[in-house]
XYZ file of C-alpha atoms in Angstrom:
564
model
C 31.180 -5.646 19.234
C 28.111 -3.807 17.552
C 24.379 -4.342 18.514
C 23.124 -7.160 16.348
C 20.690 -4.714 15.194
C 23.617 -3.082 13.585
C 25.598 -5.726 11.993
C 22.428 -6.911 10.868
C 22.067 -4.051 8.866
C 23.454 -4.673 5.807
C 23.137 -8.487 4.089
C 26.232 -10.810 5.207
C 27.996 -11.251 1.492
C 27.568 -15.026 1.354
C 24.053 -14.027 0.609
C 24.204 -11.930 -2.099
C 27.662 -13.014 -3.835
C 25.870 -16.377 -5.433
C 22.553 -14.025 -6.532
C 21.468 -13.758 -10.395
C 21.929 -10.355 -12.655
C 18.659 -8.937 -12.347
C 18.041 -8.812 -16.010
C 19.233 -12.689 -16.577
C 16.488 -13.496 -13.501
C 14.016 -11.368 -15.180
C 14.152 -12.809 -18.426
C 13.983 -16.610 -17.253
C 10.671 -15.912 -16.134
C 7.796 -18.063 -16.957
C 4.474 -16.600 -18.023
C 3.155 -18.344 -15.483
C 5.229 -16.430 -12.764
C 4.793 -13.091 -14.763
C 1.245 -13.812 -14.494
C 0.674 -14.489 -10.498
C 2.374 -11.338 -10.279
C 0.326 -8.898 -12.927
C -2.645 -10.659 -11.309
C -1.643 -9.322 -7.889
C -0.912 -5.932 -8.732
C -4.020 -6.165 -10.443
C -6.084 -6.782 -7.473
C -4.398 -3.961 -5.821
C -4.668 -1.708 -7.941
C -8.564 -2.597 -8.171
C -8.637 -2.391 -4.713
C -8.171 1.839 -4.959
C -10.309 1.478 -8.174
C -13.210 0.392 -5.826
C -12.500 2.744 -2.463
C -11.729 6.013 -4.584
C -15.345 6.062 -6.060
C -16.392 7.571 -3.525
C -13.872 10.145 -3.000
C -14.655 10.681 -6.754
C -18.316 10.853 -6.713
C -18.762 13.629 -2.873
C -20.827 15.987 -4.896
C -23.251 14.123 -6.621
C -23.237 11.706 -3.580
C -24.650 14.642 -1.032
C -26.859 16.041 -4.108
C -28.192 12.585 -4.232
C -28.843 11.617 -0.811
C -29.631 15.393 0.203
C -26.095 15.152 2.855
C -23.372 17.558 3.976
C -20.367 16.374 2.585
C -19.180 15.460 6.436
C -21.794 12.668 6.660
C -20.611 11.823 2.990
C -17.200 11.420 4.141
C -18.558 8.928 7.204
C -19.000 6.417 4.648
C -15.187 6.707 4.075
C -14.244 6.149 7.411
C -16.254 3.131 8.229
C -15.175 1.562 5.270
C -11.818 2.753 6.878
C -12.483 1.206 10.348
C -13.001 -2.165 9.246
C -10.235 -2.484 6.771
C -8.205 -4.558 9.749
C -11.144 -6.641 10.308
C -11.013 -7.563 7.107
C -7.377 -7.771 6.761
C -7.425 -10.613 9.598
C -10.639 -12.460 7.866
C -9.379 -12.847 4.628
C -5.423 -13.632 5.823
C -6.344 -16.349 7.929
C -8.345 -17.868 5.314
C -5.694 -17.361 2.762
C -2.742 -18.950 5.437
C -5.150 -21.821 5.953
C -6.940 -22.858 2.465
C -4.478 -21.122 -0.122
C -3.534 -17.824 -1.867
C -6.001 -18.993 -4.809
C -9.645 -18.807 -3.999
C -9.583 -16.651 -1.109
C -8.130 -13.991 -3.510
C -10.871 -15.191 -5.878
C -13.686 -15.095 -2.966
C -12.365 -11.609 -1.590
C -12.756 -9.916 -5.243
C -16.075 -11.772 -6.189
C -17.173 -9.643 -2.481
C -15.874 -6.625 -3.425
C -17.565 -6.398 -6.744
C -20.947 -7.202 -5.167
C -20.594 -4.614 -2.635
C -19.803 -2.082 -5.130
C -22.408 -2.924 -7.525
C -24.774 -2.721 -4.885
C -23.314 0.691 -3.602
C -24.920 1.532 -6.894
C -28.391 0.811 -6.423
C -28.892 1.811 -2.871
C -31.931 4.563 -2.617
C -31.227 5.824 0.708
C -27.836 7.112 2.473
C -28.611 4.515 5.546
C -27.880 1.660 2.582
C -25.262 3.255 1.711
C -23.597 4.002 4.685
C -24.102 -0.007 5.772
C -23.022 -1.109 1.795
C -19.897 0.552 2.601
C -19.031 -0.665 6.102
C -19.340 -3.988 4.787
C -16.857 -3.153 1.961
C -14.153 -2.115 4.179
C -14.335 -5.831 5.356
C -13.610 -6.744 1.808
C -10.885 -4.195 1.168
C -9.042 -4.796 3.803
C -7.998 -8.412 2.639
C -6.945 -7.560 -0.762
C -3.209 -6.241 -0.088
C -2.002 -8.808 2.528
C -3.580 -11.467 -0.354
C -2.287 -9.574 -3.131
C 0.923 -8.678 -1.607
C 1.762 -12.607 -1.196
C 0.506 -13.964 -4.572
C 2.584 -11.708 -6.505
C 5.859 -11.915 -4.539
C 5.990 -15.246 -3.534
C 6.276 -17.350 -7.180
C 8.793 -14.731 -7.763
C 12.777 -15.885 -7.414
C 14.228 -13.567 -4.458
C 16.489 -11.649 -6.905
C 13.450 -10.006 -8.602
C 11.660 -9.438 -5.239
C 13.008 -6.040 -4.234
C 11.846 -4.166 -7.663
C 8.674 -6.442 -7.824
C 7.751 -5.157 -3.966
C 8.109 -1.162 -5.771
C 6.511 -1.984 -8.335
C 3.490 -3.179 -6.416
C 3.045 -1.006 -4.110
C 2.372 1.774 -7.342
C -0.832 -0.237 -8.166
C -2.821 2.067 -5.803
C -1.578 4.783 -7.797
C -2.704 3.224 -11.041
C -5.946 2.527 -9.763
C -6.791 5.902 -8.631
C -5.990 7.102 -12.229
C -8.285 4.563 -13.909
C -10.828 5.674 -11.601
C -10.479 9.181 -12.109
C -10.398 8.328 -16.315
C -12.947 6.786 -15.545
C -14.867 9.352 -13.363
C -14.231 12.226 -16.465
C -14.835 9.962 -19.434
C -17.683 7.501 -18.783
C -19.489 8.859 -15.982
C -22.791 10.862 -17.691
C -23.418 14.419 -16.889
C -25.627 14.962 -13.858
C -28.012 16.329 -15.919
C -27.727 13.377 -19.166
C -28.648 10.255 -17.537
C -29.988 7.808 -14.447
C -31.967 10.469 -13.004
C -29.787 12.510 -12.382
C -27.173 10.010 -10.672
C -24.950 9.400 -13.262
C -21.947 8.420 -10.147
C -23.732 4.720 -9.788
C -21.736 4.051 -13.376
C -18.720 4.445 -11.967
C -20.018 2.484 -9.311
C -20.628 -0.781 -11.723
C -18.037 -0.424 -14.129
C -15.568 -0.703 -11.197
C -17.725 -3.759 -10.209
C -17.011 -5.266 -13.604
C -13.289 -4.298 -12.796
C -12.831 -6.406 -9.411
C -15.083 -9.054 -10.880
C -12.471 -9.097 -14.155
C -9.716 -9.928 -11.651
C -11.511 -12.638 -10.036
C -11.642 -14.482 -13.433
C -8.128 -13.679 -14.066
C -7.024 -15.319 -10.413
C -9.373 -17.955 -11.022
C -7.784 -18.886 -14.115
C -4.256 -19.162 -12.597
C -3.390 -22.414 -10.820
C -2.332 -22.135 -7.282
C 0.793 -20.854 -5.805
C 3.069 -23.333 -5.830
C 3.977 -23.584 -2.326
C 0.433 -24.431 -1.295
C 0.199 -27.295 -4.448
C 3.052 -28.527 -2.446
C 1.642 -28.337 0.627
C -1.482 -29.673 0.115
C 0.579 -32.800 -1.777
C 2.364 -33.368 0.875
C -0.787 -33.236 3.235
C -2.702 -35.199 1.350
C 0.517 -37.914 1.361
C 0.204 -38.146 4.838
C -3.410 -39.012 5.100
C -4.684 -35.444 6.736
C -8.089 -34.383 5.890
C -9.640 -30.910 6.455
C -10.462 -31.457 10.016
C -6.741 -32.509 11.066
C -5.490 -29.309 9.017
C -7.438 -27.345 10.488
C -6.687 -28.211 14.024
C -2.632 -28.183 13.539
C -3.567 -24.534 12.001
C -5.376 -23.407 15.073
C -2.622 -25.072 17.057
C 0.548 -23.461 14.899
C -1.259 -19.972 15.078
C -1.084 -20.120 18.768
C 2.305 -21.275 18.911
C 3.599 -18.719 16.158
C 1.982 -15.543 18.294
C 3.264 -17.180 21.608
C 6.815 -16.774 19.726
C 6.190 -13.384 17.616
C 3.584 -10.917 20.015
C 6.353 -8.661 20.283
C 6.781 -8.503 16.010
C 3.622 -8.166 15.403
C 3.830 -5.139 18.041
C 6.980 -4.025 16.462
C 5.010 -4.439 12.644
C 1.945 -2.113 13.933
C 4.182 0.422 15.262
C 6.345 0.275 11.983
C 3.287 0.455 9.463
C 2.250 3.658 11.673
C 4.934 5.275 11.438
C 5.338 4.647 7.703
C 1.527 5.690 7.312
C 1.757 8.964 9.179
C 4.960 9.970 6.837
C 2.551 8.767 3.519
C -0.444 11.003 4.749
C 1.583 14.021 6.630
C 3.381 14.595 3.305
C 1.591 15.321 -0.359
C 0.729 11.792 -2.572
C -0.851 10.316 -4.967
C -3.980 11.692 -5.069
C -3.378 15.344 -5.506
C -1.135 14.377 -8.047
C -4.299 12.325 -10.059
C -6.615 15.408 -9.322
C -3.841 17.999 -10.479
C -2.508 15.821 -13.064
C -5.472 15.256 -14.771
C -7.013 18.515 -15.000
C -3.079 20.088 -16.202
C -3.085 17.294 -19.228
C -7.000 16.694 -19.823
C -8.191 20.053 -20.239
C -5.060 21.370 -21.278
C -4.693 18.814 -24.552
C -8.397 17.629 -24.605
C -10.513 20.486 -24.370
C -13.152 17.977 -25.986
C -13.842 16.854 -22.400
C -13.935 20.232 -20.653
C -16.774 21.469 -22.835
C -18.558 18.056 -22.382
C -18.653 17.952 -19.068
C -18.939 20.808 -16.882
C -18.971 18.550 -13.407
C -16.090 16.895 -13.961
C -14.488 20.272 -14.932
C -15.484 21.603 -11.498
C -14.399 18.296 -10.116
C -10.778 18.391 -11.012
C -10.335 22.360 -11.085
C -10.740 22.397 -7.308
C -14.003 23.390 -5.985
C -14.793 19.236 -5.055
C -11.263 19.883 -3.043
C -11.777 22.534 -1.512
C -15.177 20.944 -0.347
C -13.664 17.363 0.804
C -10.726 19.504 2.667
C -13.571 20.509 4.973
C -13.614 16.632 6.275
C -10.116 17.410 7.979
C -11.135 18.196 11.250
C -13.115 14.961 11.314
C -10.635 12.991 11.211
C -10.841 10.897 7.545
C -7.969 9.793 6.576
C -7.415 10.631 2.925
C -8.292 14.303 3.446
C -4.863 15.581 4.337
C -3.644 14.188 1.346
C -5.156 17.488 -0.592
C -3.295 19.709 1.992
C -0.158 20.014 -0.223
C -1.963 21.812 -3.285
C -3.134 24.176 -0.964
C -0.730 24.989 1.110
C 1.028 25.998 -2.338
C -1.617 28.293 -3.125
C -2.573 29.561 0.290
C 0.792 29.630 2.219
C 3.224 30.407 -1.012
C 0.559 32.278 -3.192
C 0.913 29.978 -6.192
C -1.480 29.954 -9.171
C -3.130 27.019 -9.598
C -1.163 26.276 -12.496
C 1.939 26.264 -10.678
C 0.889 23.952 -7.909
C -0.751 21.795 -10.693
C 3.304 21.687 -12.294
C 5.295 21.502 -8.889
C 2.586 18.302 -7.326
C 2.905 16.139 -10.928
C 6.891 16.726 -10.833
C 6.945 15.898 -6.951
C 4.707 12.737 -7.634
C 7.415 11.642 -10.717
C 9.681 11.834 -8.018
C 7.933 8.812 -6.079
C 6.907 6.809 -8.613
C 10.754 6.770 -9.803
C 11.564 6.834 -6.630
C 9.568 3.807 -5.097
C 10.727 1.433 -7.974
C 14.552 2.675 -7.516
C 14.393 1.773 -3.790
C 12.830 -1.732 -4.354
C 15.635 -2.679 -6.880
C 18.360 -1.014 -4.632
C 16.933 -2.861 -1.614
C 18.026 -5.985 -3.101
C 21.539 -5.289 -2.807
C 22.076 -3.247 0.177
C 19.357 -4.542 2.681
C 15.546 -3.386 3.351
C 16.261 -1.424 6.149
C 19.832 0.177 5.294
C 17.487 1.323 1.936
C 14.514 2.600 3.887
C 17.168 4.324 6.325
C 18.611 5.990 3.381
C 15.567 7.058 1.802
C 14.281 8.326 5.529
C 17.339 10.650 5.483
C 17.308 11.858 1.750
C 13.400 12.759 3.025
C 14.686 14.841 6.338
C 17.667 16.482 4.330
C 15.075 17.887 1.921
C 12.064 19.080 4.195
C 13.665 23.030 4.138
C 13.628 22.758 0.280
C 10.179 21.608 0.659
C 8.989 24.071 2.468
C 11.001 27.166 2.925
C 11.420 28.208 -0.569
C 9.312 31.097 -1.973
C 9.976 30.463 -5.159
C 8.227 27.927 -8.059
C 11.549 26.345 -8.943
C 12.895 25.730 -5.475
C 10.064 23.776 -4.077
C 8.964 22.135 -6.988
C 12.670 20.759 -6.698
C 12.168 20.051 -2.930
C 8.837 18.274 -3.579
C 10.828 15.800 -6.194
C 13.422 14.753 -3.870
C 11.137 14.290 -0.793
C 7.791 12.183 -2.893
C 11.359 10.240 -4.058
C 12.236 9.376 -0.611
C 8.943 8.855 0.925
C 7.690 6.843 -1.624
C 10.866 5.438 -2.410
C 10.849 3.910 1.090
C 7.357 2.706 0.868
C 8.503 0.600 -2.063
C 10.292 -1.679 -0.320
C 7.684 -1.993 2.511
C 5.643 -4.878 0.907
C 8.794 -7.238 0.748
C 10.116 -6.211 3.702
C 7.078 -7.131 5.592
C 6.804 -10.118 3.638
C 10.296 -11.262 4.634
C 9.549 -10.057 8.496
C 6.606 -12.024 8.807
C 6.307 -15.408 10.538
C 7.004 -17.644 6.620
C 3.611 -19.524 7.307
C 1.673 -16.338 8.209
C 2.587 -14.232 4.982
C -1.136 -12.957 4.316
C -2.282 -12.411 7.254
C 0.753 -10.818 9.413
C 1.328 -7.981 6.660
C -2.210 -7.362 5.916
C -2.836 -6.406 9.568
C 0.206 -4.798 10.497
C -0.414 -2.615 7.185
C -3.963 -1.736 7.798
C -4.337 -1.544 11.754
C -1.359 1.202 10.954
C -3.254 2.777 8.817
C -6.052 3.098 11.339
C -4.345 4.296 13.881
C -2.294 7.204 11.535
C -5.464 8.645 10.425
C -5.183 11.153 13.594
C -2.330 13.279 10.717
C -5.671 14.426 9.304
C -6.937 16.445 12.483
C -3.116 16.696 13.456
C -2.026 18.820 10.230
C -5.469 21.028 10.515
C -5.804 21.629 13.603
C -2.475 22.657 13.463
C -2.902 25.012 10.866
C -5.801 26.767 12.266
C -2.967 27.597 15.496
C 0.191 28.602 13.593
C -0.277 30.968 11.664
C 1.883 33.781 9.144
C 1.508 36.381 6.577
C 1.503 36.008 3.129
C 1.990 38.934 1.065
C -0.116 39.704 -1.443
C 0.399 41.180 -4.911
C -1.302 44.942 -4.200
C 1.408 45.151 -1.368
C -0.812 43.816 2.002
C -0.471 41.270 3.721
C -3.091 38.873 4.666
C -3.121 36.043 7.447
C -2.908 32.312 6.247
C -2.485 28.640 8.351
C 1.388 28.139 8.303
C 0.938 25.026 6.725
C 4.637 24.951 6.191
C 6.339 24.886 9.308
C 2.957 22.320 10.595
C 3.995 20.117 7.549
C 7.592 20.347 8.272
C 7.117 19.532 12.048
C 5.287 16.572 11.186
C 7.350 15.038 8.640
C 10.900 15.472 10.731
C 9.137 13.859 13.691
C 7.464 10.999 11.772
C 10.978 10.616 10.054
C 12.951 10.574 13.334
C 10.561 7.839 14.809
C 10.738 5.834 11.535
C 14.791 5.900 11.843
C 14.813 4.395 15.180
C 12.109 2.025 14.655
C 13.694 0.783 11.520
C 17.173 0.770 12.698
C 15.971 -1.560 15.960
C 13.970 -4.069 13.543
C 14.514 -7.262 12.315
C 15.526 -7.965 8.804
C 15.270 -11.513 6.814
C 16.734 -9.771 4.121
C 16.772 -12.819 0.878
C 13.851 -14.889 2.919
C 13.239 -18.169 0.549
C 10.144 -18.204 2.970
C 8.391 -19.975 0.048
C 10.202 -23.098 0.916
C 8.915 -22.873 4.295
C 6.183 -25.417 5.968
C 2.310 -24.075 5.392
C 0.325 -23.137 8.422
C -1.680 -26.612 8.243
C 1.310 -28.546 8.766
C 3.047 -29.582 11.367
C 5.761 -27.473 13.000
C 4.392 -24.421 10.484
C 4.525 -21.931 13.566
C 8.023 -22.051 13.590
C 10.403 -20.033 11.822
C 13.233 -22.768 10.905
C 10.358 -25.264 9.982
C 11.156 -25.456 5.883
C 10.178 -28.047 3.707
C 12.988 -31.154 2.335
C 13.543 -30.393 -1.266
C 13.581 -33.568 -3.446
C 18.013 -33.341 -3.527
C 17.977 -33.358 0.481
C 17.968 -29.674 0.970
C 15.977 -27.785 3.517
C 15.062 -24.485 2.577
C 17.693 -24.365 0.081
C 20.300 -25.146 2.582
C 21.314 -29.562 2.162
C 21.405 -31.533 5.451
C 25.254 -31.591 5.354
C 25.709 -27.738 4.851
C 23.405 -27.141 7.780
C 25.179 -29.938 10.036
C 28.639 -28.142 8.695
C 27.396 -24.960 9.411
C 28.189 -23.869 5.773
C 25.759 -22.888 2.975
C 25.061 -22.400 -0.554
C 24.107 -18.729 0.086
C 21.011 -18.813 2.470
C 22.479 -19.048 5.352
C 21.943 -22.277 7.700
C 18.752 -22.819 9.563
C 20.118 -20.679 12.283
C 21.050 -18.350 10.701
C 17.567 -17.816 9.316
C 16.052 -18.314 12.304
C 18.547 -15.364 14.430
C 17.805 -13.066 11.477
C 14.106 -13.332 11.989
C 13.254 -12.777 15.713
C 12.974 -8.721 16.675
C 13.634 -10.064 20.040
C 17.245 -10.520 18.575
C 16.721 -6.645 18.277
């Protein structure tokens, strides 16, 4: 017989065969549901608003506080560092009290920090301003991860995970809009510092989603919960106790998943960073279609024409041998100009086609994930990503890697899409804010070692490049570090995804709360008003039939890595 692991693979048919057309689920919809889930993309995607203002604003930061861009860059990593601090804050409080007002809370704290990032005088303020926002970012995607996939039906769940996980993208393009629109000329207005607009108006952003949460009712599974609580006579005290007391029980049960989720969200981080994203393509993309069809703004303003023709690139890539983590994401770009002797032109063209190739290709994985399985898609989309690393890299020619930088930005991404859901699914069902907002950013953490990994490699391995007068000059072989990388990453993402667990069709939002008794547990789901549990009625799971869940056990086996 096959390793569990393996049969496991792809969803048993009794769980798919009684599923909804996607378009039929999609239009029964409420606005209510549609709602929860724009608001939690929302917050996401202000959450890269907020942290890319910096990233945005290097050169008049260090003009303004008289810094190298290296100690600019600090304020980057400490906000960084404390993103899992954060991530553990804000999910217990969200497992606890609700997915409603610690949203709320989290995004009212993130728009005072950035205002205030604003109106600091001196780099010390700055610096500490910062720190505390990474404790504020770092809740935001467990929080916002939960409130927009859990009042969704499961059939919808795989394309909604996709689709969220894009908001980061979004944001970063609002904020560089934002950055080349709004943001006076250095020279025009606050004394020079015109970067402490963008500063506020993504304040006013964050603090525009807080209203929008606030206005929203509650998920439903906590109104539920907190109805059935207050049913049974509990007060605040006695929930909080059996939450204390169902956390310890639920990571006596699950240390080894939440070991397995760190080294998972690693893995998946190292193949994001060690491979070209979404930032080059906002920087490329944006100076290609700005100042190619609205020459208005390149005579207005000549920073943010320096900004986005490369010189602020160029300057940030010097942060790579410290370590930051979103400086390797530039490497790409340059390694097409300085390893393959592109214009910039061309590597402008070949990063916005590979970067079509991940946004189409993390929504395609998220819908195709609900049919076939998380992992089988993620497995796939691993593959398609090793197949295509010589077309990535080896060609010499504008049309061959432009085609190899499609296909792999379609399978990295596309495998990222389905990692919000997948987590979701994974995690202990009380413990759906907190266990994939940690996993996600203590991974994180721990991958930003790709920066110092891809340059240090490049300064050792090294080719020739010839140039057009017939010589040949010596470059980093940015290629060959860049391939390295990505088949490793790729190999240890196979085998780590192949040995994990899958829940694959999870209705963990009929599962118990964390406040409530028996909440640690996986199997402990709440008695629907006909006599089901969990979807599954009393004399199904006594039968050991279903109505397309699976039985209690069933759920349970399918949940434990130790199964694995």
């Amino acid at each position: 017989m096959a390793p569990y692991f393996l049969q496991n693979l792809i969803p048993r048919r009794e769980k798919t065969e009684h599923a909804r057309p996607l378009m039929q689920v999609l239009l029964s919809l409420t606005w209510l549901q549609w709602a929860q889930f724009w608001v939690g993309w929302l917050a996401w995607t202000c959450d890269a608003i907020d942290f890319f203002s910096v990233s945005l604003s290097v050169s008049a930061l260090t003009d303004t506080f008289d810094r190298s861009t290296h100690d600019i860059t600090t304020a980057i990593t400490l906000t960084l560092l404390l993103r899992s601090a954060g991530a553990i804050i804000f999910g217990i409080i969200s497992d606890r009290y609700g997915r409603k007002w610690p949203l709320v809370f989290n995004l009212i704290l993130v728009a005072i920090l950035e205002l205030g990032a604003g109106f600091v005088n001196t780099f010390s303020q700055f610096l500490a301003v910062r720190s505390l926002f990474g404790i504020g970012m770092g809740g935001i995607w467990g929080l916002a991860s939960a409130t927009a996939l859990e009042n969704l039906p499961v059939e919808v769940r795989g394309l909604a995970s996709g689709v969220l996980q894009q908001g980061y993208a979004v944001g970063y393009l609002i904020a560089a809009v934002i950055d080349l629109t709004l943001v006076p000329d250095k020279d025009a207005a606050l004394n020079g510092d015109g970067w402490r607009s963008l500063f506020w108006l993504a304040s006013g952003i964050s603090l525009f989603a807080a209203g929008m949460r606030a206005l929203l009712p509650e998920s439903a599974v906590f109104i539920k919960a907190k109805a059935d609580a207050a049913a049974r006579g509990a007060n605040t005290k006695n929930k909080t106790k059996v939450f204390l007391r169902e956390t310890g029980k639920m990571l006596k049960t699950h240390w080894l998943l939440c070991i397995y989720a760190v080294l998972l969200m690693t893995g998946f981080n190292f193949l994001s960073h060690g491979s070209q994203c979404i930032r080059s393509f906002i920087f490329t993309f944006m100076n290609h279609c700005i100042f190619t069809f609205f020459p208005f703004f390149a005579s207005r303003s000549s920073r943010s024409r320096i900004l986005f023709q490369g010189s602020w690139v160029h300057g940030y890539m010097g942060t790579m041998g410290h370590g930051t983590l979103w400086s390797d994401r530039d490497l790409y770009p340059t390694y097409l100009k300085d390893s393959k002797g592109f214009t910039d032109h061309q590597a402008t063209v070949a990063t916005i086609i590979g970067n079509c190739g991940a946004i189409a290709g993390g929504a395609i994985a998220g819908w195709a994930s609900q049919y076939i399985g998380r992992r089988l898609t993620i497995v796939i989309m691993i593959l398609l990503v090793a197949a295509f690393i010589p077309l990535w890299i080896l060609p010499s020619d504008f049309s061959g890697l432009a085609a190899g930088a499609f296909c792999i930005q379609f399978g990295v991404q596309g495998a990222w899409g389905v990692i919000p859901i997948q987590l979701a699914e994974m995690s202990p069902p009380a413990f759906r804010a907190t266990f994939p907002g940690v996993a996600y950013q203590v991974g994180n953490m721990v991958s930003s070692a790709s920066a110092q990994i891809e340059a240090t490699g490049g300064e050792h391995q090294r080719t020739t490049l010839r140039q057009a007068d017939g010589t040949f000059k010596d470059i980093p072989d940015y290629a060959t570090v860049q391939g390295i990388l990505i088949g490793v990453v790729a190999a240890y993402l196979l085998v780590v995804t192949i040995l994990g667990p899958e829940n694959h069709g999870s209705h963990f939002e009929k599962h118990k709360a964390a406040f409530e008794e028996g909440g640690g547990e996986d199997d402990a789901f709440r008695e629907d008003e006909d006599g089901a549990v969990g979807g599954v009625k009393r004399r199904d799971v006594e039968s050991g039939s279903g109505d397309g869940s699976g039985s209690l056990d069933e759920k349970r086996e399918d949940h434990g890595v130790e199964k694995a």
